Coordinates of C-alpha atoms in Angstrom, one line a residue:
M131 CA 0.0 0.0 0.0
L132 CA 2.8 2.4 0.8
N133 CA 4.4 2.0 -2.6
C134 CA 2.2 4.6 -4.2
K135 CA 3.6 8.0 -5.4
N136 CA 1.1 10.6 -4.0
F137 CA -1.2 10.5 -1.0
T138 CA -3.4 13.0 0.8
F139 CA -3.3 13.5 4.6
E140 CA -5.9 15.6 6.4
G141 CA -7.1 17.1 3.1
Q142 CA -3.7 18.1 1.7
S143 CA -1.8 16.3 -1.0
S144 CA 1.9 15.3 -0.9
A145 CA 2.2 16.9 -4.3
D146 CA 1.6 20.3 -2.7
F147 CA 5.0 19.9 -1.1
D148 CA 6.7 18.5 -4.3
I149 CA 7.5 15.3 -2.5
F150 CA 6.5 11.7 -3.3
L151 CA 6.4 8.4 -1.5
G152 CA 9.4 6.1 -2.1
H153 CA 12.3 4.2 -0.7
I154 CA 16.0 4.9 -0.6
G155 CA 17.6 1.9 -2.2
D156 CA 15.9 -1.4 -2.9
P157 CA 13.3 -2.2 -0.2
G158 CA 13.3 -5.8 -1.2
T159 CA 10.2 -8.0 -0.8
V160 CA 7.5 -6.5 1.4
T161 CA 4.7 -8.6 2.9
D162 CA 1.6 -6.6 3.6
A163 CA -0.3 -7.2 6.9
L164 CA -3.8 -8.6 6.1
Y165 CA -5.1 -10.0 9.3
D166 CA -3.6 -10.6 12.8
A167 CA -5.6 -11.9 15.7
E168 CA -4.1 -12.7 19.2
I169 CA -5.7 -15.6 20.9
V170 CA -7.0 -14.7 24.3
E171 CA -7.1 -17.9 26.4
E172 CA -6.0 -19.4 29.7
R173 CA -4.3 -22.8 30.0
I174 CA -4.8 -24.8 33.2
P175 CA -2.3 -27.5 34.3
S176 CA -3.7 -31.1 33.7
Q177 CA -6.2 -29.8 31.2
I178 CA -5.7 -30.5 27.5
S179 CA -8.0 -27.9 26.1
P180 CA -7.6 -24.2 27.0
I181 CA -10.3 -21.9 28.2
F182 CA -10.9 -19.7 25.2
F183 CA -12.0 -16.1 25.7
G184 CA -11.9 -14.8 22.2
L185 CA -9.7 -13.1 19.6
D186 CA -8.0 -9.7 20.1
V187 CA -7.8 -7.8 16.8
N188 CA -7.7 -4.3 18.3
K189 CA -4.1 -3.5 17.6
P190 CA -2.3 -0.7 15.8
V191 CA -0.1 -1.5 12.8
T192 CA 3.2 0.3 12.0
R193 CA 4.9 0.8 8.7
Q194 CA 8.0 2.7 7.6
M195 CA 7.6 5.5 5.0
V196 CA 10.2 7.6 3.2
L197 CA 9.1 10.9 1.6
C198 CA 11.5 11.9 -1.2
S199 CA 12.1 15.2 -3.0
N200 CA 13.3 15.8 -6.6
D201 CA 15.3 18.7 -5.2
Y202 CA 17.0 19.4 -1.9
L203 CA 14.7 20.2 1.0
S204 CA 15.1 23.7 2.3
R205 CA 14.7 24.2 6.0
E206 CA 11.5 26.2 5.3
K207 CA 10.1 23.3 3.3
I208 CA 11.1 20.8 6.0
D209 CA 9.2 22.9 8.6
E210 CA 6.1 23.0 6.3
I211 CA 6.2 19.2 5.9
F212 CA 6.6 18.8 9.6
Q213 CA 3.6 21.0 10.4
W214 CA 1.5 19.1 7.8
L215 CA 2.4 15.6 9.1
T216 CA 1.7 16.6 12.8
C217 CA -1.3 18.8 12.2
S218 CA -4.0 16.4 13.3
T219 CA -5.3 17.5 16.7
A220 CA -7.6 14.5 17.0
G221 CA -4.7 12.0 17.1
Y222 CA -5.2 9.8 14.1
G223 CA -5.6 11.8 10.8
K224 CA -7.2 10.6 7.5
L225 CA -4.9 9.3 4.8
T226 CA -6.0 8.4 1.3
I227 CA -4.1 7.1 -1.7
D228 CA -4.2 9.4 -4.8
D229 CA -2.7 7.3 -7.6
D230 CA -4.1 3.9 -7.0
D231 CA -7.6 3.3 -8.4
D232 CA -7.9 0.1 -6.4
L233 CA -7.6 2.0 -3.1
S234 CA -9.5 5.2 -4.1
D235 CA -12.6 4.2 -2.1
Y236 CA -10.7 3.6 1.1
E237 CA -9.2 5.8 3.8
F238 CA -6.7 5.0 6.6
H239 CA -6.4 6.6 10.0
V240 CA -2.8 7.2 10.9
I241 CA -0.3 9.1 13.1
F242 CA 3.2 10.1 11.8
Q243 CA 6.0 9.4 14.3
N244 CA 9.8 9.4 14.5
L245 CA 10.4 11.9 11.7
Q246 CA 14.1 11.8 10.6
L247 CA 16.0 13.7 7.8
I248 CA 17.9 11.6 5.3
N249 CA 21.0 13.5 4.0
S250 CA 23.2 13.1 1.0
G251 CA 25.3 16.2 1.4
W252 CA 22.0 18.0 2.0
P253 CA 18.5 17.0 3.1
I254 CA 16.8 15.0 0.3
A255 CA 14.1 12.9 2.1
I256 CA 12.3 12.4 5.4
A257 CA 11.9 9.0 6.9
C258 CA 9.1 8.3 9.4
T259 CA 7.0 5.7 11.1
V260 CA 3.3 5.5 10.2
V261 CA 1.0 4.1 12.9
F262 CA -2.3 2.9 11.6
D263 CA -5.1 2.8 14.2
S264 CA -6.0 -0.8 13.2
Q265 CA -5.5 -3.4 10.5
W266 CA -8.6 -2.2 8.8
A267 CA -9.3 0.3 6.0
Y268 CA -12.3 2.5 6.2
V269 CA -14.7 2.5 3.2
K270 CA -16.1 5.9 2.3
T271 CA -19.9 5.7 2.6
T272 CA -22.7 8.2 1.9
P273 CA -24.8 9.0 5.0
R274 CA -28.4 7.8 4.8
S275 CA -31.3 9.9 6.1
F276 CA -34.8 8.7 7.1
Q277 CA -37.9 10.8 7.6
V278 CA -40.0 9.2 10.3
R279 CA -43.6 10.1 11.2
D280 CA -45.4 8.3 14.0
G281 CA -43.0 5.3 13.5
K282 CA -43.6 5.1 9.8
I283 CA -40.7 5.7 7.4
L284 CA -41.6 8.1 4.5
S285 CA -40.1 7.7 1.1
S286 CA -39.6 10.5 -1.4
T287 CA -42.7 9.3 -3.3
G288 CA -44.9 9.4 -0.2
L289 CA -44.9 5.7 0.5
Q290 CA -44.8 4.5 4.1
T291 CA -42.9 1.5 5.4
D292 CA -42.5 0.0 8.9
T293 CA -38.8 -1.1 8.6
V294 CA -35.7 -0.2 6.6
L295 CA -32.5 -2.2 5.9
V296 CA -29.1 -0.7 6.6
D297 CA -26.2 -2.8 5.3
N298 CA -23.0 -3.0 7.2
E299 CA -20.7 -4.6 4.6
S300 CA -17.6 -4.7 6.8
S301 CA -15.1 -7.6 6.7
Y302 CA -14.8 -7.1 10.5
L303 CA -17.0 -9.6 12.3
G304 CA -17.8 -7.3 15.3
Y305 CA -20.1 -4.3 15.7
I306 CA -19.5 -0.9 14.2
Y307 CA -20.9 2.2 15.9
P308 CA -22.2 4.9 13.5
K309 CA -22.7 8.6 14.1
L310 CA -26.3 9.8 14.3
T311 CA -28.0 13.2 13.7
L312 CA -31.6 13.5 14.9
Q313 CA -33.8 16.5 14.1
I314 CA -36.9 16.9 16.2
E315 CA -39.8 19.3 15.7
P316 CA -41.4 21.1 18.8
G317 CA -44.0 19.0 20.5
V318 CA -42.3 15.6 19.8
T319 CA -41.3 14.1 23.1
D320 CA -40.2 10.6 22.2
F321 CA -38.1 8.9 19.6
A322 CA -36.6 5.4 19.4
I323 CA -34.4 3.4 17.0
I324 CA -34.9 -0.4 17.2
N325 CA -32.4 -2.7 15.5
Q326 CA -34.4 -5.8 15.1
T327 CA -31.4 -7.7 13.8
D328 CA -29.5 -6.9 17.0
D329 CA -31.9 -8.7 19.3
Q330 CA -34.3 -5.7 19.3
R331 CA -31.6 -3.4 20.8
K332 CA -33.2 0.0 21.3
L333 CA -31.9 3.5 21.6
T334 CA -34.6 5.6 23.2
F335 CA -34.9 9.4 23.6
H336 CA -37.3 11.5 25.8
F337 CA -37.3 15.2 24.8
P338 CA -38.6 18.2 26.8
E339 CA -41.7 19.7 25.3
I340 CA -40.2 23.2 25.3
F341 CA -36.6 24.0 24.0
T342 CA -34.8 26.9 22.5
P343 CA -32.3 26.1 19.8
D344 CA -29.3 28.4 19.9
D345 CA -29.1 28.6 16.1
G346 CA -32.7 29.8 15.7
S347 CA -33.7 26.9 13.5
G348 CA -36.7 26.0 15.6
K349 CA -35.7 22.3 15.6
L350 CA -33.9 20.4 18.2
I351 CA -30.8 18.7 16.7
I352 CA -29.0 16.0 18.6
T353 CA -25.8 14.4 17.4
V354 CA -24.5 11.1 18.8
D355 CA -21.1 9.5 18.2
N356 CA -21.9 6.0 19.3
R357 CA -18.3 4.9 19.2
T358 CA -17.0 7.6 21.6
K359 CA -20.4 8.0 23.4
L360 CA -20.2 11.8 22.9
M361 CA -23.4 13.7 22.3
T362 CA -24.2 17.3 21.5
S363 CA -27.3 19.5 21.2
N364 CA -28.0 22.7 19.4
A365 CA -30.0 23.9 22.4
S366 CA -28.2 25.1 25.5
D367 CA -31.2 24.3 27.7
V368 CA -31.2 20.6 26.6
N369 CA -28.7 18.2 28.0
P370 CA -28.7 15.3 25.4
Y371 CA -27.5 12.8 28.0
R372 CA -30.6 13.4 30.1
C373 CA -32.7 12.6 27.0
L374 CA -31.4 9.0 26.9
A375 CA -33.3 6.3 28.7
D376 CA -35.9 3.7 28.2
N377 CA -38.9 3.1 30.5
N378 CA -36.7 1.1 32.9
G379 CA -34.0 3.8 33.2
Y380 CA -31.5 2.0 31.0
Y381 CA -30.1 3.1 27.6
H382 CA -28.1 1.5 24.9
F383 CA -26.0 3.3 22.2
F384 CA -26.7 2.4 18.6
R385 CA -24.6 -0.2 16.7
L386 CA -24.8 -2.2 13.5
C387 CA -24.2 -5.9 13.2
R388 CA -22.2 -7.2 10.3
G389 CA -24.5 -7.7 7.3
K390 CA -28.0 -6.3 6.8
N391 CA -29.7 -4.6 9.8
R392 CA -33.4 -4.2 9.9
L393 CA -34.4 -1.0 11.7
S394 CA -37.7 0.2 13.0
F395 CA -38.7 3.5 14.8
T396 CA -41.1 5.1 17.1
G397 CA -41.9 8.8 17.2
S398 CA -41.3 11.4 14.6
G399 CA -38.1 13.1 13.3
V400 CA -35.4 13.0 10.7
L401 CA -32.6 10.6 11.4
T402 CA -29.2 10.5 9.5
I403 CA -26.9 7.5 9.9
A404 CA -23.2 7.9 8.9
Y405 CA -20.6 5.2 9.2
N406 CA -17.5 3.7 7.6
A407 CA -17.4 0.0 6.9
L408 CA -14.2 -1.8 7.8
K409 CA -12.3 -3.7 5.1
G410 CA -9.3 -6.0 5.2
V411 CA -7.4 -4.8 2.1
G412 CA -3.8 -5.1 3.4
L413 CA -1.5 -2.4 4.7

């Protein structure tokens, strides 16, 4: 994967710095990581079979990268490249491959570490370690929006359905946790998302009857990052965490099983689901 020429990191291309991805000398044969799982188990003396707990696939992957220049690197250019590669304030930044059509639909989440100058009388390249957040690539997907009225899903043609299918086409066998955006009109006090495929797992909201959006939109907008469990609201007088609960005082964040997920709803609102499927394409 790292044998491409140009790549984009956090929205800026390597071509903007007149550098390209390469190796100094012959890198030899490189074997790409495709899948690595650590067996989590416990072995007991006098027992033949171990107690199996599962597989741990939640590991970062590191690769070496050399950024080459067709000309010598001035100190000013070195500083520009340094600022670019260390610009992500969120930790892992988004990296995409520019000149490989086979990888054009994927993005990788990486951190650049251990930056070092390579000299041949003057600086000609920068070597670094690239840490991938996992062994998976993220597929760019288009968010899906659903208009729900009294539990019915409305189509653009006016048809009403009780359920909808959302496909999680990941290679990863576990759950993925999408980001949600929910728009609620005044007077709506309840909304729930039920994933029938996930043993009827339900994410339930109870809203106040009166709220004052800070943006003057007249609608209450709740955003939920189900992976990080972070929620925001466009109304200062509405704490989104206090809106979470079912009738028993419990709540569950939303997730998608691998494959097709059949969803149903209660209440009224506009829900947008955004997620990236995980693919094992090699690093």
